JSON list of C-alpha atoms in Angstrom, two decimals:
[
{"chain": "A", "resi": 20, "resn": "UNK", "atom": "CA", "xyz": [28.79, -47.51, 7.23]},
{"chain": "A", "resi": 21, "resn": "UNK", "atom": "CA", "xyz": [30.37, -50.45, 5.10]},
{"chain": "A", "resi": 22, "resn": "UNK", "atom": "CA", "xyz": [32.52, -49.26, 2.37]},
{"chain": "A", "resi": 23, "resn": "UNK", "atom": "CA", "xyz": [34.06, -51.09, -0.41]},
{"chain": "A", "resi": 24, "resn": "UNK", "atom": "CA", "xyz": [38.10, -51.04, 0.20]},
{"chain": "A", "resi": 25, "resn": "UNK", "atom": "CA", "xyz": [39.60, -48.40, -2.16]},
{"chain": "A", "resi": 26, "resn": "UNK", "atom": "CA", "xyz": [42.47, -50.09, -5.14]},
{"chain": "A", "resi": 27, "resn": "UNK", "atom": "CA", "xyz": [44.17, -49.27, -8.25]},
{"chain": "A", "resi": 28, "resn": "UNK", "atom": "CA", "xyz": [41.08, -51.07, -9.80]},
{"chain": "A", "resi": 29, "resn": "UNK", "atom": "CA", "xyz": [38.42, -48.95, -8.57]},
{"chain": "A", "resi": 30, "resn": "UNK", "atom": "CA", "xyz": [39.46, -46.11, -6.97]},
{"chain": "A", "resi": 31, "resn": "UNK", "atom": "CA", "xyz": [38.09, -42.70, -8.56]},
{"chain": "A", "resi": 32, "resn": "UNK", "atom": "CA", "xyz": [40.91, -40.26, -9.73]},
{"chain": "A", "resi": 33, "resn": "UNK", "atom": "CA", "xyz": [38.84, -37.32, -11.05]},
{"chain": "A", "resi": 34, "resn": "UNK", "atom": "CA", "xyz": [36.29, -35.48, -9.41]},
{"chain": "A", "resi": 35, "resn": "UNK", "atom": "CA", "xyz": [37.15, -37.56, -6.04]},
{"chain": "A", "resi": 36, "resn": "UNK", "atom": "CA", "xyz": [34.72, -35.00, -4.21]},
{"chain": "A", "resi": 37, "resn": "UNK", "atom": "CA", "xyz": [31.84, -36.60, -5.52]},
{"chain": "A", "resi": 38, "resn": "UNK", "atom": "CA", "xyz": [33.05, -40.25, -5.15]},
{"chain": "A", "resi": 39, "resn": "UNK", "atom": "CA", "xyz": [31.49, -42.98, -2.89]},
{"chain": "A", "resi": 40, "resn": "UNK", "atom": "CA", "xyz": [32.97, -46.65, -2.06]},
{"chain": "A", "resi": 41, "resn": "UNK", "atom": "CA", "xyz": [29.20, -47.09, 0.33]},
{"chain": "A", "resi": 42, "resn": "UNK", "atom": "CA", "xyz": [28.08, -50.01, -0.21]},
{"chain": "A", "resi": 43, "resn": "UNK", "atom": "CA", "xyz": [24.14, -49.09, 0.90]},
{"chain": "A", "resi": 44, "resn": "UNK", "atom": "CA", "xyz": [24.46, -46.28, -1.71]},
{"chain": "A", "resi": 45, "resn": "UNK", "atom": "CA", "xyz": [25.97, -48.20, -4.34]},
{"chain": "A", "resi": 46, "resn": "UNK", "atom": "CA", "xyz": [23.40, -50.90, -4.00]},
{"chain": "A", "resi": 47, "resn": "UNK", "atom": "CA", "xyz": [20.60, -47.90, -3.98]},
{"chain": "A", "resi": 48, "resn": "UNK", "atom": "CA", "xyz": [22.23, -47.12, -7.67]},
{"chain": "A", "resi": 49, "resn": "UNK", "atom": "CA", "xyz": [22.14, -50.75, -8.78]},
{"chain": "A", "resi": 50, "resn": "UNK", "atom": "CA", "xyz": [18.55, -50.90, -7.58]},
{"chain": "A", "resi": 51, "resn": "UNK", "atom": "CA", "xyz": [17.40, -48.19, -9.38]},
{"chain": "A", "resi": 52, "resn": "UNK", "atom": "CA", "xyz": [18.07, -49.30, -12.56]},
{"chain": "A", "resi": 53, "resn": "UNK", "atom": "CA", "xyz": [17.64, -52.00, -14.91]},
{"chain": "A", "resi": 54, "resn": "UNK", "atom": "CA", "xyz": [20.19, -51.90, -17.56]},
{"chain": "A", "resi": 55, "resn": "UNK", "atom": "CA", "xyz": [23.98, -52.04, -17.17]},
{"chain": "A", "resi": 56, "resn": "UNK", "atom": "CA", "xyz": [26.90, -51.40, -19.34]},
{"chain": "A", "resi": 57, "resn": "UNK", "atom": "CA", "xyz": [28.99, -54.83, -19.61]},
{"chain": "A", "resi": 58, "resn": "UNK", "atom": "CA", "xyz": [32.22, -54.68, -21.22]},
{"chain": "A", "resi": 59, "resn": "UNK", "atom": "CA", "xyz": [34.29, -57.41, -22.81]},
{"chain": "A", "resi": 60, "resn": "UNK", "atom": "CA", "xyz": [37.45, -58.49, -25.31]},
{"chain": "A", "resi": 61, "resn": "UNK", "atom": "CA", "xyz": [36.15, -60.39, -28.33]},
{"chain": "A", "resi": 62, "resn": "UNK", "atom": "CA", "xyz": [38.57, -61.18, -30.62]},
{"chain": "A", "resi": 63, "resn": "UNK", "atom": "CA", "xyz": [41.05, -58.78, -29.33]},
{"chain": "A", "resi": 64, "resn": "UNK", "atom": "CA", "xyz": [38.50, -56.00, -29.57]},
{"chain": "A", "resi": 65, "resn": "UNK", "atom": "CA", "xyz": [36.58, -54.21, -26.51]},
{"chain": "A", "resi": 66, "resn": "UNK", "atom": "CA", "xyz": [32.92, -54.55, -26.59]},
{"chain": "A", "resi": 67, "resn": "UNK", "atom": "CA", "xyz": [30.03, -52.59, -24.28]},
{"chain": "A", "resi": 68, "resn": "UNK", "atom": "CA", "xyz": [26.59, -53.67, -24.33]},
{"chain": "A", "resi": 69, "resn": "UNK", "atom": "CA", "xyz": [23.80, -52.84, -22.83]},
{"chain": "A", "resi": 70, "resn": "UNK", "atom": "CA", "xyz": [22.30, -55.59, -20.68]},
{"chain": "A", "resi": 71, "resn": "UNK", "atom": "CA", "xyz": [19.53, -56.00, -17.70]},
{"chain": "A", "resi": 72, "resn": "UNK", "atom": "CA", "xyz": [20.88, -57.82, -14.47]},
{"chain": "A", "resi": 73, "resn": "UNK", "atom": "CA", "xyz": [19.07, -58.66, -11.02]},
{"chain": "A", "resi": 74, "resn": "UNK", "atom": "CA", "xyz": [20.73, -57.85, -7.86]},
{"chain": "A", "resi": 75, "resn": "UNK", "atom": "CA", "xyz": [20.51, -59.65, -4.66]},
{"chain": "A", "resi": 76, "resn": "UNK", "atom": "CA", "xyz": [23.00, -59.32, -1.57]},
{"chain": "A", "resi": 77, "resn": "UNK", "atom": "CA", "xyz": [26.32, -58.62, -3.29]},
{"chain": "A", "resi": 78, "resn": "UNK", "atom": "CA", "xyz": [25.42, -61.17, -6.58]},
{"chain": "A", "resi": 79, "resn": "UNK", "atom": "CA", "xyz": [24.45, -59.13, -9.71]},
{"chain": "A", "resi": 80, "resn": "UNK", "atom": "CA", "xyz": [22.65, -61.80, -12.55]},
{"chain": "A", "resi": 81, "resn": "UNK", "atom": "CA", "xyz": [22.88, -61.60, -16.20]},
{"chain": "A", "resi": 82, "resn": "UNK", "atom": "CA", "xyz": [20.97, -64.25, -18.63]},
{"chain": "A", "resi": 83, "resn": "UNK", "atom": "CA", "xyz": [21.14, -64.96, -22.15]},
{"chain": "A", "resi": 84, "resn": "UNK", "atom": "CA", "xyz": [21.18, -67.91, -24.76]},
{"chain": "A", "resi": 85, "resn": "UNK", "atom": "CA", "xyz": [23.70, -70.81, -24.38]},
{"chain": "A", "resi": 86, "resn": "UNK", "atom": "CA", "xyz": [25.75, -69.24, -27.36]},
{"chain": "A", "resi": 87, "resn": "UNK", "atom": "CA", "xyz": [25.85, -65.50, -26.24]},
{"chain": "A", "resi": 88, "resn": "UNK", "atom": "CA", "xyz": [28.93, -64.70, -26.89]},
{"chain": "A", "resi": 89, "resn": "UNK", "atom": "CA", "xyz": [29.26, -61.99, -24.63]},
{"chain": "A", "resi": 90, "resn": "UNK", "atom": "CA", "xyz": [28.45, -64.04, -21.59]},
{"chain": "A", "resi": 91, "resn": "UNK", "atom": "CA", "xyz": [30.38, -66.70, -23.05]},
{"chain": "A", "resi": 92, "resn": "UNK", "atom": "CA", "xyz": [33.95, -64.30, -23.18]},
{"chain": "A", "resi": 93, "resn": "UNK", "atom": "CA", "xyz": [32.77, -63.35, -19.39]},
{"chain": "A", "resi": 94, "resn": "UNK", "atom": "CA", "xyz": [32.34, -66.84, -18.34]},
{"chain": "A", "resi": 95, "resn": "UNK", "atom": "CA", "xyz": [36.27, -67.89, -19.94]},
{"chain": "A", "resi": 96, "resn": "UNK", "atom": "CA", "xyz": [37.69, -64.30, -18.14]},
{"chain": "A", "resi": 97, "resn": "UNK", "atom": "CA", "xyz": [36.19, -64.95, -14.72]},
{"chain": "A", "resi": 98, "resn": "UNK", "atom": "CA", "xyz": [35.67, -61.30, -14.17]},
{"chain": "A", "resi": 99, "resn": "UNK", "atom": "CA", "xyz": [33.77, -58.76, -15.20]},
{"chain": "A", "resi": 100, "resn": "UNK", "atom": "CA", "xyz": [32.29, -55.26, -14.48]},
{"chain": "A", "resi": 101, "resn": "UNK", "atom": "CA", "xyz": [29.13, -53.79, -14.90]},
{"chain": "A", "resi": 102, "resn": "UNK", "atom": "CA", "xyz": [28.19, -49.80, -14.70]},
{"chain": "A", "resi": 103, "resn": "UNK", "atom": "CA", "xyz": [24.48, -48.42, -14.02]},
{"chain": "A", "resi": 104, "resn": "UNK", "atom": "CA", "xyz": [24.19, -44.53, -14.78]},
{"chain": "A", "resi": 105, "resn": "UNK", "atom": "CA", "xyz": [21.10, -42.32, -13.78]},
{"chain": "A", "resi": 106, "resn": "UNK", "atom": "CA", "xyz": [20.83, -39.37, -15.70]},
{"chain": "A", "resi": 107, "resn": "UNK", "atom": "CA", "xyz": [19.38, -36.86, -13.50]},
{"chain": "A", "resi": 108, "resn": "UNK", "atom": "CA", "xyz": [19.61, -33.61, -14.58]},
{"chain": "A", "resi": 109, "resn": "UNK", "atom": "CA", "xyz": [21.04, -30.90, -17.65]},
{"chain": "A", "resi": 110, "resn": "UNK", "atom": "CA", "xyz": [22.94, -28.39, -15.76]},
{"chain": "A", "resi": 111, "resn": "UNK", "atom": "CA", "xyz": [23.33, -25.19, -17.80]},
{"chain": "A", "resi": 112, "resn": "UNK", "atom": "CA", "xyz": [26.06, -22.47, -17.17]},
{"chain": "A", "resi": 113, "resn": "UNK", "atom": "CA", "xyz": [26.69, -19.47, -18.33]},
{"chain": "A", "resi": 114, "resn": "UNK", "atom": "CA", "xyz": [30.12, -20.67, -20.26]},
{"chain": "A", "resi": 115, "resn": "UNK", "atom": "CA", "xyz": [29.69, -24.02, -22.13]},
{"chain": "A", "resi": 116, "resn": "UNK", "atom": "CA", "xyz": [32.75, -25.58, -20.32]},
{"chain": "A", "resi": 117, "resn": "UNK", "atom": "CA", "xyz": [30.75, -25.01, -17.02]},
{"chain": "A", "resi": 118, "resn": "UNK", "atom": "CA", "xyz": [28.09, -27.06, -18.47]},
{"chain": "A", "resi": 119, "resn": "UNK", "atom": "CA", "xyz": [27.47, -30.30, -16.67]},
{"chain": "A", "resi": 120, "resn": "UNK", "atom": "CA", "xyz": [24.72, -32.93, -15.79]},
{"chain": "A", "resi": 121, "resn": "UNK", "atom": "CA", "xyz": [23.73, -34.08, -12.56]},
{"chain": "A", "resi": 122, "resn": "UNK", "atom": "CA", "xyz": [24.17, -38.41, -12.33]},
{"chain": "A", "resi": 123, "resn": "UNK", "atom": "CA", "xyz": [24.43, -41.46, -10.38]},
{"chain": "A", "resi": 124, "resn": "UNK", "atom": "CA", "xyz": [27.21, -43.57, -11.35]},
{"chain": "A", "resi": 125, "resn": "UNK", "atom": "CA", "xyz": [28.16, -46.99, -10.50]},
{"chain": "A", "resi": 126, "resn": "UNK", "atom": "CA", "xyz": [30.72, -49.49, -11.49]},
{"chain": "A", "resi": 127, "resn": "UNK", "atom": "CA", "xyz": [31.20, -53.09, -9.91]},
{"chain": "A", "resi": 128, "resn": "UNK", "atom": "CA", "xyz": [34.00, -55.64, -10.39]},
{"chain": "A", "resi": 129, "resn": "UNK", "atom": "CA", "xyz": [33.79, -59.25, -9.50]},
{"chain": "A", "resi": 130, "resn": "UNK", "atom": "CA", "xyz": [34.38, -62.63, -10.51]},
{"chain": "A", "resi": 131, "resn": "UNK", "atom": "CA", "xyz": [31.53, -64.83, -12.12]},
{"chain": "A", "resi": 132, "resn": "UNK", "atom": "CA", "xyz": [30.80, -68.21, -12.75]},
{"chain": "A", "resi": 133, "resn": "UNK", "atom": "CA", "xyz": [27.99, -70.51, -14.75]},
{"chain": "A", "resi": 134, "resn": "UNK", "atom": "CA", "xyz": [25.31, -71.26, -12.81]},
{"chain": "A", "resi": 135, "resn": "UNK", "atom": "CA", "xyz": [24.34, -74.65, -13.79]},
{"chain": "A", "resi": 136, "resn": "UNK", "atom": "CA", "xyz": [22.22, -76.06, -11.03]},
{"chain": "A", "resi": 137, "resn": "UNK", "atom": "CA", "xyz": [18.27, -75.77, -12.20]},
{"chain": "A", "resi": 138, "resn": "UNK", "atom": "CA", "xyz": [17.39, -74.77, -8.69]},
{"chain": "A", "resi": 139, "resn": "UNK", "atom": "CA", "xyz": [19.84, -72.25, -8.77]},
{"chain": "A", "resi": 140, "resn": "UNK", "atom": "CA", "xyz": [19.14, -71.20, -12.03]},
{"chain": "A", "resi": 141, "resn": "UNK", "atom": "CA", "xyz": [15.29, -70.58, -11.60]},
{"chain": "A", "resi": 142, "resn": "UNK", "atom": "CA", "xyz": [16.15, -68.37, -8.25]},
{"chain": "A", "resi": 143, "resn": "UNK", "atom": "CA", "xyz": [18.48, -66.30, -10.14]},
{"chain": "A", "resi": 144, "resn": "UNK", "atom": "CA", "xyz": [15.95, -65.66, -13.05]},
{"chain": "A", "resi": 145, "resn": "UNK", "atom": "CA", "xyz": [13.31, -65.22, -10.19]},
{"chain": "A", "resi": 146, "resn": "UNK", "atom": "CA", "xyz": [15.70, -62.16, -9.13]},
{"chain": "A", "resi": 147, "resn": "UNK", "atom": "CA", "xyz": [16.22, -60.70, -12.28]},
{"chain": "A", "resi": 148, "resn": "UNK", "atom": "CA", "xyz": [11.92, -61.11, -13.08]},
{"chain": "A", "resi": 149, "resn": "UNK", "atom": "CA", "xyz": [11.89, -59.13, -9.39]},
{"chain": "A", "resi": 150, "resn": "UNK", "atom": "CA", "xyz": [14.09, -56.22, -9.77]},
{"chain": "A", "resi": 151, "resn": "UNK", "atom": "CA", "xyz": [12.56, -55.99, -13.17]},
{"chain": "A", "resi": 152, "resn": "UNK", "atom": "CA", "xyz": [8.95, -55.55, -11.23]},
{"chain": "A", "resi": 153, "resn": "UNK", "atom": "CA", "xyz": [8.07, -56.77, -7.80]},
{"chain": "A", "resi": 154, "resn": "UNK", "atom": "CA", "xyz": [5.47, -59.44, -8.18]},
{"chain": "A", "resi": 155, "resn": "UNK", "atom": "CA", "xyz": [5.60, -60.03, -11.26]},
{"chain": "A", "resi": 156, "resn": "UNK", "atom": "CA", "xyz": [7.26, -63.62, -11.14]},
{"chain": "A", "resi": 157, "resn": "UNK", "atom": "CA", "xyz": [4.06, -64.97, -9.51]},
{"chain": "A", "resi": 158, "resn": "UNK", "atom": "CA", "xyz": [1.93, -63.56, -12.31]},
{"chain": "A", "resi": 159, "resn": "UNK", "atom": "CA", "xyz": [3.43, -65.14, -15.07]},
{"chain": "A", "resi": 160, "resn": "UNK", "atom": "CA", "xyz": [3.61, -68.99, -15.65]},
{"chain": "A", "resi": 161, "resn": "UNK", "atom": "CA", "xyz": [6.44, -71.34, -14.40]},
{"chain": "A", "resi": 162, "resn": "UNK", "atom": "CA", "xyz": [9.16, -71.94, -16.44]},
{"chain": "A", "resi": 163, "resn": "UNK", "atom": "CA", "xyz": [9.52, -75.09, -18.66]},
{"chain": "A", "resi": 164, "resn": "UNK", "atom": "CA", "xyz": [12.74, -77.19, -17.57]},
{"chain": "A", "resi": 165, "resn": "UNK", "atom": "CA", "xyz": [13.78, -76.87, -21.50]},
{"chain": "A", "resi": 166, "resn": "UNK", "atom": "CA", "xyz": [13.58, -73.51, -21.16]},
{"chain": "A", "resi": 167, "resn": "UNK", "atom": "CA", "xyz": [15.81, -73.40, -17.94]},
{"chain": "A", "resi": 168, "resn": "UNK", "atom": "CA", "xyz": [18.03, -75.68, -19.69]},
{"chain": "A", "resi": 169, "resn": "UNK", "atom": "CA", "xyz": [18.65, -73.29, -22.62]},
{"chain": "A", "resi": 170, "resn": "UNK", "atom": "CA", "xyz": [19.28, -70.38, -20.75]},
{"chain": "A", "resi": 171, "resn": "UNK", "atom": "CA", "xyz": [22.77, -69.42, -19.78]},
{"chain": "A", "resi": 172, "resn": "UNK", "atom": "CA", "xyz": [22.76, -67.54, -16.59]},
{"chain": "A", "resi": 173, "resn": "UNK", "atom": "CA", "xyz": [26.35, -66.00, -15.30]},
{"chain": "A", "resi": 174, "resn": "UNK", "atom": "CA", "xyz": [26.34, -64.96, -11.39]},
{"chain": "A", "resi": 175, "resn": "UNK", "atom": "CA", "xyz": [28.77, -61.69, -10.25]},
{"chain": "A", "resi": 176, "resn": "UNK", "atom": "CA", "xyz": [29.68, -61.75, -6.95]},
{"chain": "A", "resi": 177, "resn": "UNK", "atom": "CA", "xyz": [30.59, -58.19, -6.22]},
{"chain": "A", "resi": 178, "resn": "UNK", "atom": "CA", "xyz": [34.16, -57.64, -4.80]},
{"chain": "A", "resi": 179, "resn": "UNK", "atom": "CA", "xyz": [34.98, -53.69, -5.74]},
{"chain": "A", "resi": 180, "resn": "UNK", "atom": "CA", "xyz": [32.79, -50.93, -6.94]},
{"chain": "A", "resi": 181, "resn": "UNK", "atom": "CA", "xyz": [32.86, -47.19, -6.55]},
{"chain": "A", "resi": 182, "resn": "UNK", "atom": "CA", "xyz": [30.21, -44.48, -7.40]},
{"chain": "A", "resi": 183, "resn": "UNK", "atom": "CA", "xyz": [30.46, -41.01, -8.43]},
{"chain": "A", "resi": 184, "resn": "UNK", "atom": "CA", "xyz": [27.38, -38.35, -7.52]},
{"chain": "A", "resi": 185, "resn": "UNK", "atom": "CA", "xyz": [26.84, -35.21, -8.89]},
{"chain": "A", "resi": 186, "resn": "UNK", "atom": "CA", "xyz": [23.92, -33.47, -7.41]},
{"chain": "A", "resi": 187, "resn": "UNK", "atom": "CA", "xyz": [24.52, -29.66, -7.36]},
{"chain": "A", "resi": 188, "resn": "UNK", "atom": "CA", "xyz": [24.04, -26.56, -9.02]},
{"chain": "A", "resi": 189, "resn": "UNK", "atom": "CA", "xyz": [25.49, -24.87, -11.98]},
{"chain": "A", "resi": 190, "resn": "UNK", "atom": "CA", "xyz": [29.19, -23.91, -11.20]},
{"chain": "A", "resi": 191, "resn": "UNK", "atom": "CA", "xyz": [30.31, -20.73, -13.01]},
{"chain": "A", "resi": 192, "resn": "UNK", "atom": "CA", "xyz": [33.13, -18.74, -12.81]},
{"chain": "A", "resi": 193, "resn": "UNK", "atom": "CA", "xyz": [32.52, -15.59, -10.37]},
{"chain": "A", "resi": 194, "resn": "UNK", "atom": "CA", "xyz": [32.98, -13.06, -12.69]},
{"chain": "A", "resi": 195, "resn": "UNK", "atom": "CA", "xyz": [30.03, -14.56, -15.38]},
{"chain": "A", "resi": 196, "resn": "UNK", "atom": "CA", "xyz": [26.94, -14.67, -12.41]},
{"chain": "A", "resi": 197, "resn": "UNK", "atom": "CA", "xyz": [26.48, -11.06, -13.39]},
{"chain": "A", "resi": 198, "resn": "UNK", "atom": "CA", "xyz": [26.06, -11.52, -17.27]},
{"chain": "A", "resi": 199, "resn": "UNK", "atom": "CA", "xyz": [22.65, -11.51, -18.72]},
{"chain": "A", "resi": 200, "resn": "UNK", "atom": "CA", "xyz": [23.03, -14.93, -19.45]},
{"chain": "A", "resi": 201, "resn": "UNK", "atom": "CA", "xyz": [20.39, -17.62, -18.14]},
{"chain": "A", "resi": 202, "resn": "UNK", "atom": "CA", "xyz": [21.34, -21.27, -16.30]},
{"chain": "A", "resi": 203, "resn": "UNK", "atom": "CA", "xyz": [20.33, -23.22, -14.22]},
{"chain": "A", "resi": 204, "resn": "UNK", "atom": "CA", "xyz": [19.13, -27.00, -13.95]},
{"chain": "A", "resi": 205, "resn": "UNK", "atom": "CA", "xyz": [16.63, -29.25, -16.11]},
{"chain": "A", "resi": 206, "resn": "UNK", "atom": "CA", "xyz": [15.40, -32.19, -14.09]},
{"chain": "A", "resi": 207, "resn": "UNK", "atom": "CA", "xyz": [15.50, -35.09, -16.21]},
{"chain": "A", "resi": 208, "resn": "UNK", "atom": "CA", "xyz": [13.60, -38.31, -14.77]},
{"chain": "A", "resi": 209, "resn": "UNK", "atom": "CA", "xyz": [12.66, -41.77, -16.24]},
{"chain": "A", "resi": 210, "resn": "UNK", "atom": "CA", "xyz": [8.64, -42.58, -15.64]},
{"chain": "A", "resi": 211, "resn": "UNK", "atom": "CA", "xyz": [6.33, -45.30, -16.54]},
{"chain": "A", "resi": 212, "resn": "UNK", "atom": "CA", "xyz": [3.22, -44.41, -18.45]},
{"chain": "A", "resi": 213, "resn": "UNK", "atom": "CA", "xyz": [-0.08, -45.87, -18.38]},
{"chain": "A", "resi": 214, "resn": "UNK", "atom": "CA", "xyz": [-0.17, -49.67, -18.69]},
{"chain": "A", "resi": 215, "resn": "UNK", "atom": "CA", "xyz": [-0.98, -50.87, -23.00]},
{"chain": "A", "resi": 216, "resn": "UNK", "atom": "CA", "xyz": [-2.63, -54.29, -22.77]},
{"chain": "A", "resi": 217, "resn": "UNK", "atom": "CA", "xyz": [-1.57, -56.89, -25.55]},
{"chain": "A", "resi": 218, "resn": "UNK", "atom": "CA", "xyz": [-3.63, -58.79, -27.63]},
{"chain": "A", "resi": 219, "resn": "UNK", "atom": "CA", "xyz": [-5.61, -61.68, -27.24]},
{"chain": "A", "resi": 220, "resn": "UNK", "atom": "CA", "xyz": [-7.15, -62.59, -24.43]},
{"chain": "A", "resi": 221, "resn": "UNK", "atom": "CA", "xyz": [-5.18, -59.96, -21.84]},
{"chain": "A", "resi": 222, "resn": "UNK", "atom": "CA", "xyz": [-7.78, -57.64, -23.20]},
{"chain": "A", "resi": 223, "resn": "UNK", "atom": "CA", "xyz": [-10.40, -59.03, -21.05]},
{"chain": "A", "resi": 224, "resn": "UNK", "atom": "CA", "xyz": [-8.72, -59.37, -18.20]},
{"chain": "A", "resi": 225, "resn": "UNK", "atom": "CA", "xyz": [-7.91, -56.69, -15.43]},
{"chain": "A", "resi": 226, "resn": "UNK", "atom": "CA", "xyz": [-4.65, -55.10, -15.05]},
{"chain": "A", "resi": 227, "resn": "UNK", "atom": "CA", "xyz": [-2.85, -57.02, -12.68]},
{"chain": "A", "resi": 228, "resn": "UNK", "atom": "CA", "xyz": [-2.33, -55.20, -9.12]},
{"chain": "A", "resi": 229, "resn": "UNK", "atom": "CA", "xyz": [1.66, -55.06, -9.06]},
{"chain": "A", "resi": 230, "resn": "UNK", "atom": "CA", "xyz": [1.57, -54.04, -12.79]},
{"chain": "A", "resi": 231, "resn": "UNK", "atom": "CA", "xyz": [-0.97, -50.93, -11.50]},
{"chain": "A", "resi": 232, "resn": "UNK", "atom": "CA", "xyz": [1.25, -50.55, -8.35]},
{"chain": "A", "resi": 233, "resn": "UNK", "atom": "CA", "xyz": [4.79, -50.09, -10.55]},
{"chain": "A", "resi": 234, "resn": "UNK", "atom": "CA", "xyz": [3.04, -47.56, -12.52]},
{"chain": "A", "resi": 235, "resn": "UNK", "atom": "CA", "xyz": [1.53, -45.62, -9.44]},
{"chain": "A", "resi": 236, "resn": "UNK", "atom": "CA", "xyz": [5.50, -45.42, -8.28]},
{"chain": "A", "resi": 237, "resn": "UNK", "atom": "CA", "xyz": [6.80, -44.56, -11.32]},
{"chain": "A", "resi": 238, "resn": "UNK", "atom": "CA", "xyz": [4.19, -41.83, -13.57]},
{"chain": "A", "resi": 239, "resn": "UNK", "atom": "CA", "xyz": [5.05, -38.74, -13.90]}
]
């Protein structure tokens, strides 16, 4: 089992019991999602936006416009993090301080750089398009070199993260498991629903079969 080496930086100080520096599981997080929390000093302020990335190996891709700002401030710190939160589950107590929520929870710090190489460019763009959907990058066009050319896209390399799980019960205080009182869990889950075709000519097309496949994977 690889595990990320445990600093000041990203080492978790509360709730340790349900903290994780595994790689494999870490990655698992990253791969289940899609959008990350990416924070960054503008101006002397803090900023957190949302953002979708690609992963691949231990290289997490964000793309914007050649004046995003955000990407920009990244780009002129030469490190970042990035956080990717599942929301699993509404655990009710009996007290509301036992109240809870069952999560996955991870946070990666790296350095990044430009990547300004059209090659490299397209095959970072061709991750993000992947983790978005598998196959979907051969279903769509090629890109236009202009378009490559306006797009700014910032590689991580991962050199820290930690996770934190929660995925347990309610947690009450002995005494309260006899009141009348009802808890338990409410399973919360993200799903896809039924493909909506756009306009134009789409409409007389069939759905395409990795479109059909992500939403067999992913319904309810």
């Amino acid at each position: 089992m690889k595990e990320y080496s445990k600093s000041k930086l990203n080492r978790v100080k509360r709730g340790q019991i349900r903290a994780t520096y595994d790689v494999e599981k870490i990655n698992t997080i990253l791969d289940a999602g899609f959008i990350g929390y990416v924070s960054y000093v503008y101006q002397g302020g803090a900023i957190t936006l949302p953002m979708a990335y690609g992963r691949k190996d231990n290289k997490v891709y964000l793309h914007g416009s050649q004046a995003n700002r955000m990407l920009l401030a990244l780009l002129e710190a030469k490190q970042m993090s990035i956080t990717v939160m599942h929301l699993d589950a509404l655990v009710l107590a009996r007290s509301g301080l036992h109240h809870s929520v069952n999560y996955r929870s991870a946070t990666v710090f790296g350095t990044v750089k430009n990547i300004v190489n059209p090659k490299e460019k397209e095959a970072a763009l061709h991750c993000f398009m992947e983790h978005m959907m598998k196959g979907r990058w051969d279903g769509i066009r090629p890109m236009h070199p202009e378009e490559i050319d306006r797009t700014l896209v910032v590689e991580m390399t991962i050199e820290n993260a930690s996770a934190k799980i929660r995925d347990v019960g309610v947690g009450d205080e002995p005494e309260d498991y006899e009141l009348e009182v009802w808890a338990g869990l409410v399973p919360i889950k993200q799903v896809a629903e039924y493909p909506i075709v756009d306009k134009g000519l789409p409409q007389q097309l069939d759905i395409p079969k990795h479109v059909l496949d992500y939403y067999e994977q992913h319904k309810a």
